């Protein structure tokens, strides 16, 4: 399928929603994106890395902005092909990826082809496997294969943010807590030690836990500490000797990953913990010049990003980074995923003004 | 595998321990038992019902004794194949089912083949699925399909009892407690309600629970209330909306099943409970003539049975019933399950004397 990068970003969104691209299956969409950039944006240097496509200017500008969007979606949930309802200012696009995040991709593709003389040098990164485990994330592979392609003075990640600048993001830590006991027949329970009963105390600590609310650069970050899985049990007549509790800590970006882990170890003092997953957050960096300039262009108050996004990967490279994309993030990964055409237009307009 | 029913019951125990027979997978062992009885005990009428094998005399004796043993075991726990240590009077058999209850099965198989003119008519019932929920228990199926095969004047259930007559048994109730919550992304945990956190309070009640100790006919019954399974969780970044806790109550036979359920509903007042399994206990019944005769033959003081056993099913049919089998019941369902060869010999000797 031929993508028309000169089309309205709303129509371009519709076109790429209909190219299915579940994580690991992005090749058809990556092929279409690569072909369109090579043929319709001859001012850009284009490279391909697996199912990722990268393109950039080298105009010798004093600053560079990186625009990053993942091409993949979560699995289909009876929500393809795309449906359009309403028209004009009330038009809505319904379908898998409409929110997360083909609207943002379409805006970036439109800018790539049509803003040929940007005020900053620009790099566009369309990548794969964001919706699956961190180890498969295309940005991680690009960091290894093409590290200089990710460098810049500001990164804009096009994840849905209701067309509002979301600055920074929270970190996320997942630990597994384990209680041991001694197995016995339930008819002689006093000979055993019940590992499930032992979970009562860590669950009490979770129920009583007061999450921090942190103010950074005027933005409010609300933390959370939540059990996400519990398991244990051998058989209906056996005192269980092992029980586990998985806990997810979402922490404000004033805490480093190490500090987050120390905190959770304190909360669960006396228990054996193992780390399943740990990704640092990103400070909002609103005082950085490029960020401040984008915030001004957007004409609105930035808000704190609560979820973890690939913004944190750019923050880890020492760059300010924000989320800015069309769509309501609470609709991401739902069957009812849909985006207002007006939000796609608004994001395109803000970024075009920022670059022109 | 060919079983030699004429062998020493210790060797026969060893042979059947090595035929794996976890609940639901008893077919190979049931096949071997059926084949051995049909070929080596021609004086018995043999029938097959699913993975159960039944055999009986019809000699017109004035009384009938039913010997019942389950063929299944709990799941393997790195404790097969069988190992034998020591020798002669100190020999010990180690392995899954050595205690619960292939030693008892071996004694019954030996009696079935070698006591061809018993003083009482005898019925042997080798059955399946004792170690799982009551609804799957082979004896229940036999009660429906072949009810007259369970009738008699005394039932001897060969569950491990340290080769001492154990009278009566405790009842068992298994309930599932469910906590509901509201699903949300963990980055916005305050929009959800964590169902796993809600388990903290029922677990606290379990940890603080003081079980009863009850005296009946001079025998002591110790109760127990134990969590046997816990589960909940949707994904590593989701506040879970459902969590469940399975609890097993072992109750003394002075409480009826209904009374047991009322008690557990009181303990978990305010929570939604569903009944997974409920089996009444059996009063010791030591004054019944056939029981008294067997107690005399065993030459020892009877004790209280703590676990629930299928003795209660026979009690419910109006028959006196006792547990009598080799092995320490506290080793049942443990990895270290092992039985002294001498106890197998002692049970065989007592029952042979009782029948001859």
XYZ file of C-alpha atoms in Angstrom:
712
model
C 0.000 0.000 0.000
C 1.226 3.451 -0.989
C 1.057 6.063 1.788
C 0.459 9.682 0.769
C 2.538 11.718 3.213
C 1.175 14.954 1.725
C -2.386 14.035 2.701
C -4.187 15.444 5.729
C -2.716 13.751 8.855
C -6.224 12.494 9.690
C -6.419 10.601 6.393
C -2.856 9.414 6.858
C -3.812 8.088 10.330
C -6.722 6.208 8.773
C -4.426 4.689 6.153
C -1.831 3.398 8.624
C -4.418 2.124 11.137
C -5.556 -0.203 8.353
C -2.051 -1.644 7.938
C -2.084 -4.184 10.767
C 1.101 -4.112 12.851
C 0.901 -6.074 16.065
C 4.221 -6.268 17.916
C 6.681 -8.367 15.914
C 4.490 -8.090 12.793
C 5.371 -4.525 11.852
C 7.117 -5.375 8.574
C 4.302 -4.388 6.141
C 3.856 -1.038 7.892
C 7.624 -0.442 8.175
C 7.961 -1.237 4.453
C 5.233 1.268 3.574
C 6.778 3.942 5.816
C 10.263 3.381 4.403
C 9.035 3.462 0.793
C 6.996 6.639 1.393
C 9.894 8.459 3.090
C 12.386 7.462 0.388
C 10.092 8.592 -2.424
C 8.248 11.546 -0.875
C 10.892 13.069 1.462
C 14.067 13.192 -0.648
C 15.542 15.836 1.687
C 15.890 13.228 4.428
C 18.543 10.579 5.021
C 16.654 7.318 5.562
C 17.893 4.104 7.190
C 16.199 0.864 8.006
C 16.937 -1.252 11.096
C 14.832 -4.393 11.362
C 11.232 -3.242 11.521
C 12.283 0.308 12.405
C 12.662 3.188 9.951
C 14.731 6.300 10.745
C 15.020 9.563 8.819
C 16.830 12.840 9.503
C 17.933 16.204 8.212
C 21.519 17.457 8.443
C 21.036 21.171 7.899
C 23.644 22.269 10.433
C 21.043 23.801 12.761
C 22.196 24.607 16.316
C 19.768 22.114 17.843
C 18.170 18.818 16.946
C 14.749 17.460 17.895
C 14.041 13.721 17.825
C 10.464 12.623 17.094
C 9.817 9.021 18.113
C 6.773 6.878 17.490
C 6.287 3.151 17.743
C 4.648 1.395 14.815
C 3.330 -1.602 16.724
C -0.005 -2.154 18.447
C -1.323 -4.546 21.064
C -3.210 -7.570 19.680
C -6.358 -6.968 17.677
C -9.570 -7.027 19.679
C -12.246 -7.062 17.006
C -11.409 -3.420 16.284
C -10.206 -3.378 12.682
C -10.676 -2.196 9.968
C -10.896 1.484 10.842
C -14.316 3.129 11.111
C -14.873 6.873 10.770
C -17.869 8.547 12.426
C -19.002 12.164 12.399
C -17.475 14.687 10.054
C -15.518 17.912 10.073
C -14.668 19.085 13.601
C -16.593 16.212 15.196
C -15.028 13.424 13.163
C -13.744 10.426 15.134
C -11.475 7.583 13.985
C -12.140 4.199 15.628
C -9.754 1.274 15.450
C -6.757 -0.577 16.854
C -3.831 1.830 17.149
C -5.911 4.945 16.454
C -4.871 6.190 19.902
C -1.763 4.150 20.636
C -0.161 5.560 18.570
C -0.771 5.797 14.853
C -2.217 9.300 15.185
C 1.160 10.445 16.490
C 2.991 8.468 13.788
C 0.862 10.096 11.064
C 1.633 13.589 12.363
C 5.377 12.811 12.388
C 5.234 11.344 8.866
C 3.381 14.421 7.640
C 5.987 16.733 9.199
C 8.814 14.620 7.795
C 7.592 15.047 4.224
C 6.247 18.581 4.324
C 8.512 20.649 6.608
C 11.578 20.604 4.406
C 13.342 23.552 6.045
C 12.795 23.008 9.797
C 14.119 25.490 12.349
C 15.822 22.625 14.223
C 17.490 19.668 12.655
C 15.044 16.786 13.003
C 15.309 13.031 13.398
C 12.287 10.770 12.990
C 12.328 7.327 14.598
C 9.527 4.912 13.711
C 10.181 1.763 15.715
C 8.879 -1.669 16.616
C 7.943 -3.743 19.674
C 7.087 -1.031 22.185
C 4.042 -2.946 23.437
C 5.961 -6.002 24.608
C 8.715 -6.746 27.112
C 11.412 -4.079 27.380
C 14.101 -6.414 26.060
C 12.427 -6.522 22.601
C 11.836 -2.750 22.344
C 13.103 -1.441 18.992
C 14.545 1.702 20.601
C 16.869 -0.476 22.661
C 18.104 -2.164 19.474
C 18.568 1.197 17.746
C 20.529 2.407 20.783
C 22.910 -0.498 20.211
C 23.009 -0.393 16.377
C 22.666 3.314 15.529
C 23.345 5.230 18.759
C 23.978 8.627 17.121
C 20.511 8.533 15.517
C 18.913 8.999 18.941
C 20.963 12.033 20.021
C 19.425 15.486 20.150
C 18.424 18.407 22.342
C 14.824 17.347 22.854
C 12.854 14.190 22.232
C 9.144 14.276 21.468
C 7.480 10.888 21.914
C 4.122 10.819 20.178
C 2.278 8.667 22.728
C -1.325 9.795 23.288
C -1.511 12.709 25.721
C -4.818 14.366 24.828
C -2.762 16.743 22.662
C -1.248 18.252 25.828
C 2.467 18.297 26.603
C 3.155 15.628 29.204
C 6.513 16.110 30.789
C 8.727 13.465 32.316
C 7.335 10.143 33.374
C 7.206 7.926 36.432
C 9.516 4.994 36.913
C 8.283 1.477 37.421
C 9.610 -1.325 39.618
C 8.152 -4.800 39.894
C 9.315 -7.055 42.711
C 8.310 -10.485 43.813
C 7.960 -11.119 47.538
C 8.127 -14.673 48.721
C 6.972 -16.234 51.974
C 8.147 -19.682 52.918
C 6.486 -22.131 55.241
C 6.485 -25.810 55.967
C 4.236 -28.226 54.160
C 1.928 -30.486 56.189
C -1.427 -32.207 55.895
C -4.214 -29.787 56.853
C -5.538 -32.408 59.289
C -2.329 -31.895 61.303
C -1.820 -28.254 60.515
C 0.166 -27.605 63.697
C 3.020 -29.595 62.192
C 3.335 -27.138 59.300
C 3.740 -23.410 58.774
C 1.271 -21.799 56.378
C 3.062 -19.609 53.823
C -0.218 -18.076 52.603
C -1.111 -16.927 56.132
C 2.302 -15.242 56.202
C 1.199 -12.982 53.314
C -1.231 -11.261 55.681
C 1.457 -8.947 57.022
C 2.854 -7.686 53.668
C -0.726 -7.231 52.437
C -1.489 -5.206 55.576
C 1.523 -3.002 54.801
C 0.251 -2.522 51.238
C -3.255 -1.657 52.410
C -1.875 0.904 54.875
C 0.731 2.322 52.501
C 0.363 6.027 51.795
C 1.771 6.762 48.340
C 3.743 9.972 47.894
C 2.380 12.878 45.903
C 5.398 14.725 44.529
C 5.599 18.168 42.988
C 8.367 18.639 40.412
C 8.640 21.827 38.292
C 5.029 22.573 39.227
C 3.816 19.170 38.006
C 2.142 16.665 40.333
C 3.244 13.029 40.304
C 1.143 10.528 42.263
C 2.966 7.353 43.153
C 1.446 3.951 43.674
C 2.378 0.640 45.293
C 0.111 -2.155 44.187
C -0.021 -5.915 44.398
C -0.423 -7.172 40.848
C -0.366 -10.934 41.387
C -0.643 -13.357 44.292
C -0.195 -17.087 44.173
C 0.298 -20.071 46.409
C -1.109 -23.448 47.261
C -0.284 -27.087 46.760
C -3.555 -28.984 47.119
C -6.874 -28.654 48.900
C -5.622 -30.589 51.932
C -2.042 -29.344 52.210
C -0.636 -26.528 54.354
C 1.297 -24.607 51.648
C 5.018 -24.056 52.020
C 5.383 -21.216 49.513
C 3.402 -18.141 48.515
C 4.374 -15.200 46.342
C 3.186 -11.669 45.895
C 4.165 -9.491 42.923
C 4.115 -5.768 43.634
C 4.397 -2.870 41.179
C 5.822 0.426 42.424
C 5.254 3.468 40.191
C 7.604 6.147 41.414
C 7.994 9.836 40.756
C 11.087 10.817 38.717
C 12.759 12.510 41.697
C 13.651 8.981 42.788
C 16.325 7.007 40.983
C 15.754 3.316 40.264
C 18.137 2.478 43.127
C 16.281 4.734 45.518
C 12.990 3.204 44.455
C 14.306 -0.252 45.224
C 15.668 0.843 48.609
C 12.257 2.288 49.455
C 10.393 -0.892 48.525
C 12.905 -2.974 50.465
C 12.169 -0.759 53.484
C 8.408 -1.147 53.084
C 8.823 -4.919 52.995
C 11.619 -5.141 55.540
C 12.054 -8.704 56.758
C 10.853 -10.279 53.500
C 12.732 -11.854 50.628
C 12.315 -9.734 47.479
C 13.490 -10.297 43.938
C 13.408 -7.672 41.211
C 11.372 -8.634 38.135
C 11.518 -5.332 36.264
C 12.991 -1.884 36.953
C 12.844 1.170 34.677
C 13.727 4.643 35.843
C 11.452 7.613 35.320
C 12.262 10.889 33.579
C 12.377 14.341 35.122
C 10.121 16.818 33.339
C 13.040 19.084 32.418
C 10.723 22.003 31.732
C 13.542 24.489 32.269
C 15.511 23.162 29.296
C 15.309 25.710 26.461
C 13.995 23.383 23.766
C 11.306 22.002 26.095
C 10.244 25.480 27.150
C 9.988 26.497 23.504
C 7.734 23.542 22.673
C 5.560 24.229 25.717
C 5.139 27.800 24.504
C 4.242 26.603 21.004
C 1.600 24.334 22.452
C 0.087 27.305 24.255
C -0.979 25.181 27.223
C 0.077 24.096 30.672
C 2.050 20.895 30.621
C 0.969 18.055 32.897
C 2.801 15.163 34.537
C 2.924 11.847 32.707
C 1.967 9.082 35.103
C 2.602 5.965 33.078
C 6.049 4.847 32.029
C 6.873 5.574 28.381
C 9.938 5.580 26.176
C 10.435 9.207 27.222
C 12.477 7.634 30.014
C 14.849 6.049 27.478
C 15.700 9.488 26.083
C 15.967 10.922 29.606
C 18.496 8.175 30.329
C 20.505 9.452 27.319
C 20.589 12.858 29.029
C 17.999 14.547 26.811
C 14.865 16.373 27.865
C 11.898 14.460 26.536
C 8.144 14.909 26.498
C 5.068 13.023 25.396
C 2.873 14.835 22.944
C 0.316 13.058 20.833
C -3.354 12.893 19.928
C -5.776 10.645 21.823
C -6.882 9.795 25.342
C -4.299 7.469 26.914
C -6.960 5.749 29.042
C -8.439 4.394 25.778
C -5.150 2.763 24.807
C -5.322 -1.052 24.785
C -9.110 -1.013 24.905
C -11.419 -2.409 22.283
C -13.086 1.006 22.007
C -9.857 2.814 21.048
C -10.793 5.992 19.136
C -9.315 9.408 18.482
C -10.841 12.769 17.577
C -9.670 13.997 14.187
C -9.446 17.463 15.749
C -6.715 16.277 18.166
C -4.633 14.901 15.326
C -4.989 18.268 13.607
C -4.087 20.141 16.765
C -0.870 18.182 17.396
C 0.162 18.608 13.762
C -0.486 22.336 13.960
C 1.519 22.822 17.198
C 4.502 20.873 15.920
C 4.418 22.560 12.511
C 4.507 25.947 14.265
C 7.327 24.723 16.525
C 9.428 23.643 13.534
C 8.654 26.495 11.129
C 3.671 -54.980 35.330
C 2.663 -58.266 36.963
C 1.962 -58.048 40.708
C 2.709 -61.122 42.844
C -0.046 -61.154 45.476
C 1.594 -64.139 47.180
C 4.759 -62.154 47.886
C 5.592 -60.635 51.246
C 3.343 -57.560 51.674
C 6.514 -55.451 52.027
C 7.696 -56.462 48.546
C 4.187 -56.003 47.229
C 4.156 -52.471 48.686
C 7.434 -51.733 46.924
C 6.036 -53.001 43.634
C 2.890 -50.856 43.730
C 4.674 -47.720 44.919
C 6.621 -47.891 41.669
C 3.432 -47.880 39.610
C 2.733 -44.137 39.562
C -0.898 -43.352 40.265
C -1.576 -39.695 40.924
C -5.277 -38.918 41.242
C -6.977 -39.392 37.889
C -4.033 -41.386 36.547
C -4.683 -44.632 38.420
C -5.413 -46.700 35.314
C -2.066 -48.541 35.082
C -2.222 -49.495 38.772
C -5.928 -50.409 38.597
C -5.169 -52.574 35.552
C -2.376 -54.368 37.423
C -4.571 -54.902 40.503
C -7.496 -56.187 38.432
C -5.303 -58.552 36.458
C -3.613 -59.889 39.606
C -6.914 -60.474 41.435
C -8.508 -62.196 38.426
C -5.551 -64.511 37.927
C -4.316 -65.069 41.497
C -7.536 -64.936 43.574
C -9.979 -67.171 41.661
C -12.122 -67.625 44.796
C -13.185 -63.944 44.559
C -15.825 -62.269 42.405
C -14.050 -59.323 40.745
C -15.622 -56.234 39.142
C -14.131 -53.135 37.621
C -15.662 -49.659 37.874
C -13.632 -46.928 36.175
C -10.248 -46.894 37.895
C -11.611 -48.876 40.854
C -11.347 -52.642 41.337
C -13.655 -54.566 43.711
C -13.471 -58.191 44.839
C -15.515 -60.233 47.330
C -16.323 -63.637 48.753
C -19.871 -64.966 49.063
C -19.373 -67.762 51.587
C -22.642 -67.191 53.474
C -20.861 -66.042 56.643
C -22.973 -64.273 59.277
C -21.000 -61.054 58.941
C -19.106 -59.167 56.228
C -16.049 -56.953 56.585
C -15.247 -54.364 53.904
C -11.574 -53.486 53.370
C -11.125 -50.224 51.485
C -7.959 -48.668 50.137
C -7.462 -45.831 47.648
C -5.004 -46.409 44.805
C -4.188 -42.757 44.109
C -1.475 -40.499 45.524
C -0.885 -36.753 45.731
C 1.405 -35.271 43.036
C 4.983 -36.492 42.863
C 7.481 -34.417 44.815
C 10.799 -35.804 43.671
C 10.081 -38.943 45.663
C 9.956 -41.741 43.145
C 11.134 -44.362 42.345
C 10.983 -46.229 45.648
C 14.130 -46.542 47.741
C 14.649 -49.229 50.388
C 17.000 -48.622 53.320
C 17.985 -50.878 56.226
C 17.097 -54.538 56.257
C 15.106 -57.103 58.215
C 13.298 -55.531 61.192
C 14.774 -52.081 60.493
C 13.945 -51.945 56.784
C 12.247 -48.766 55.578
C 10.472 -48.076 52.250
C 10.756 -44.489 50.983
C 8.609 -43.055 48.201
C 5.387 -41.372 47.121
C 2.442 -43.395 48.426
C 4.547 -45.626 50.684
C 2.536 -44.237 53.609
C -0.597 -42.891 51.929
C -1.584 -45.624 51.290
C 0.036 -48.305 49.230
C 1.235 -50.170 52.341
C -2.417 -50.666 53.320
C -3.338 -51.585 49.744
C -0.577 -54.205 49.666
C -1.795 -55.796 52.921
C -5.368 -55.976 51.581
C -4.187 -57.453 48.256
C -2.165 -60.047 50.146
C -5.180 -61.007 52.318
C -7.435 -61.090 49.238
C -5.258 -63.682 47.527
C -4.094 -65.766 50.484
C -6.991 -65.931 53.027
C -9.310 -68.058 50.920
C -11.566 -69.187 53.798
C -12.051 -66.059 55.923
C -14.131 -66.135 59.127
C -16.207 -63.216 57.842
C -17.276 -62.697 54.283
C -14.936 -60.058 52.882
C -15.183 -57.301 50.290
C -12.095 -55.508 48.989
C -12.494 -52.070 47.445
C -9.473 -50.538 45.675
C -10.573 -47.121 44.445
C -9.487 -43.900 42.786
C -9.402 -40.145 43.419
C -9.371 -40.041 47.202
C -6.765 -37.250 47.245
C -8.869 -34.743 45.315
C -12.253 -33.064 45.718
C -14.947 -35.282 47.236
C -17.090 -35.119 44.101
C -14.457 -37.147 42.200
C -13.934 -39.744 44.951
C -14.222 -43.258 43.543
C -16.142 -44.498 46.582
C -18.907 -41.998 45.818
C -19.150 -43.363 42.280
C -19.192 -46.945 43.572
C -21.971 -45.961 45.995
C -24.008 -44.864 42.979
C -23.041 -47.687 40.572
C -22.564 -50.704 42.861
C -24.162 -49.811 46.205
C -24.415 -53.378 47.578
C -20.636 -53.784 47.217
C -20.085 -51.334 50.085
C -22.451 -52.966 52.595
C -21.090 -54.882 55.574
C -20.870 -55.073 59.357
C -17.521 -53.304 59.667
C -15.362 -51.260 57.312
C -11.585 -51.196 57.671
C -9.999 -48.318 55.764
C -6.298 -48.918 55.316
C -5.157 -45.295 55.714
C -1.884 -44.949 57.641
C -2.486 -45.108 61.397
C 0.896 -46.240 62.742
C -0.587 -49.756 62.734
C -2.951 -48.682 65.537
C -6.748 -48.724 65.308
C -7.935 -45.152 64.726
C -11.582 -44.592 65.442
C -13.871 -42.013 63.874
C -12.520 -39.131 61.856
C -12.737 -35.373 61.511
C -14.930 -33.680 58.940
C -13.537 -31.421 56.247
C -14.920 -28.275 54.651
C -13.291 -26.294 51.865
C -14.592 -22.855 51.033
C -13.507 -20.236 48.552
C -13.486 -16.634 49.702
C -13.542 -13.966 47.029
C -12.590 -10.321 47.188
C -13.643 -7.994 44.399
C -12.042 -4.729 43.364
C -11.919 -2.428 40.394
C -9.402 -2.786 37.583
C -7.142 0.156 36.696
C -3.691 0.850 35.295
C -1.136 0.778 38.142
C 0.090 4.211 37.004
C -3.356 5.520 38.032
C -3.950 3.144 40.918
C -6.284 5.539 42.745
C -8.826 4.950 39.977
C -9.006 1.267 40.961
C -9.565 -0.895 44.029
C -7.007 -3.623 44.648
C -8.685 -6.970 45.319
C -5.409 -8.591 46.435
C -4.885 -5.947 49.127
C -8.372 -6.813 50.404
C -7.161 -10.343 51.244
C -5.062 -8.933 54.093
C -7.973 -8.958 56.542
C -9.155 -12.568 56.005
C -5.509 -13.677 56.189
C -5.156 -11.805 59.498
C -8.220 -13.667 60.840
C -6.660 -16.965 59.770
C -3.338 -16.160 61.408
C -5.099 -15.272 64.692
C -7.552 -18.187 64.649
C -7.403 -20.543 67.654
C -8.534 -24.044 66.646
C -10.642 -26.171 69.066
C -9.350 -29.299 70.808
C -12.296 -31.693 71.439
C -12.572 -34.868 73.576
C -14.994 -37.631 72.375
C -15.191 -41.176 73.919
C -11.844 -40.447 75.581
C -10.249 -39.621 72.206
C -8.791 -36.161 71.441
C -9.591 -34.368 68.165
C -7.616 -31.239 67.174
C -9.247 -28.977 64.625
C -7.559 -26.711 62.041
C -8.416 -23.808 59.712
C -5.883 -23.292 56.927
C -5.554 -21.374 53.684
C -4.748 -23.892 50.968
C -4.652 -21.713 47.856
C -4.500 -18.039 46.994
C -4.735 -16.489 43.556
C -5.276 -13.204 41.802
C -3.734 -10.841 39.270
C -4.320 -9.638 35.705
C -0.973 -8.290 34.445
C 2.156 -6.646 35.811
C 0.715 -3.149 35.322
C -2.925 -3.683 36.286
C -4.654 -3.188 39.652
C -6.430 -6.540 39.988
C -10.197 -6.657 40.344
C -10.498 -10.170 41.747
C -8.636 -12.348 44.251
C -9.574 -15.645 45.827
C -8.551 -17.580 48.896
C -9.363 -21.246 49.448
C -9.601 -22.339 53.077
C -9.812 -25.838 54.522
C -11.545 -26.405 57.882
C -10.945 -29.754 59.585
C -13.593 -30.214 62.266
C -14.119 -32.672 65.111
C -16.993 -35.167 64.615
C -19.108 -33.523 67.326
C -19.891 -30.854 64.711
C -22.216 -31.600 61.821
C -21.337 -30.370 58.315
C -23.943 -27.615 58.677
C -22.509 -26.499 62.010
C -19.025 -26.441 60.504
C -20.197 -24.192 57.692
C -21.970 -21.833 60.094
C -18.739 -21.571 62.096
C -16.609 -20.746 59.047
C -19.157 -18.196 57.850
C -18.848 -16.557 61.278
C -15.053 -16.463 61.093
C -15.221 -14.804 57.664
C -18.248 -12.616 58.371
C -18.546 -9.886 55.745
C -16.952 -11.936 52.947
C -18.486 -13.821 50.064
C -17.881 -17.570 50.522
C -18.684 -20.496 48.295
C -18.475 -24.113 49.388
C -16.075 -26.218 47.330
C -16.180 -29.380 49.386
C -17.940 -30.512 52.566
C -17.712 -33.961 54.160
C -18.936 -34.781 57.640
C -16.773 -36.581 60.185
C -17.487 -39.903 61.881
C -17.986 -40.484 65.581
C -15.582 -43.133 66.925
C -18.290 -45.818 67.505
C -16.056 -47.958 69.745
C -19.012 -49.770 71.358
C -20.061 -51.577 68.135
C -19.336 -55.379 68.429
C -17.305 -55.812 65.214
C -15.181 -52.752 66.057
C -14.561 -54.078 69.553
C -13.492 -57.453 68.098
C -10.951 -55.834 65.777
C -9.666 -53.580 68.580
C -9.095 -56.728 70.654
C -7.304 -58.460 67.761
C -4.988 -55.475 67.428
C -4.176 -55.732 71.132
C -3.892 -51.959 71.521
C -5.700 -48.827 72.648
C -7.481 -47.070 69.806
C -6.775 -43.394 69.170
C -8.616 -40.513 67.466
C -8.231 -40.061 63.735
C -7.487 -36.432 62.936
C -7.648 -36.369 59.178
C -10.820 -36.902 57.227
C -10.894 -40.320 55.705
C -13.417 -42.359 53.857
C -14.269 -43.938 57.218
C -16.864 -41.162 57.312
C -18.493 -42.446 54.105
C -19.001 -45.855 55.707
C -20.214 -44.200 58.922
C -22.775 -42.361 56.769
C -23.940 -45.776 55.434
C -24.606 -46.775 59.044
C -21.584 -49.110 59.421
C -18.930 -48.993 62.097
C -15.672 -48.120 60.428
C -12.057 -47.707 61.532
C -8.740 -46.715 60.050
C -6.029 -49.298 60.325
C -2.924 -49.183 58.198
C 0.870 -49.072 58.234
C 2.753 -45.784 58.267
C 2.901 -42.510 60.122
C 0.061 -40.307 58.864
C 2.096 -37.177 59.573
C 4.421 -38.236 56.757
C 1.557 -38.403 54.264
C 1.823 -35.772 51.496
C 5.415 -34.957 52.437
C 8.418 -35.417 50.241
C 9.975 -37.634 52.926
C 7.095 -40.144 52.932
C 8.411 -43.507 54.239
C 7.082 -46.564 56.011
C 8.708 -49.175 58.231
C 8.515 -52.650 56.754
C 7.738 -53.906 60.265
C 4.491 -51.907 60.354
C 3.331 -53.387 57.075
C 4.039 -56.822 58.565
C 2.226 -55.985 61.800
C -0.987 -54.809 60.069
C -0.961 -57.886 57.853
C -0.543 -60.118 60.898
C -3.384 -58.495 62.912
C -5.825 -58.651 60.020
C -4.849 -62.195 59.112
C -5.544 -63.220 62.749
C -8.848 -61.296 62.707
C -9.973 -63.112 59.541
C -8.693 -66.601 60.293
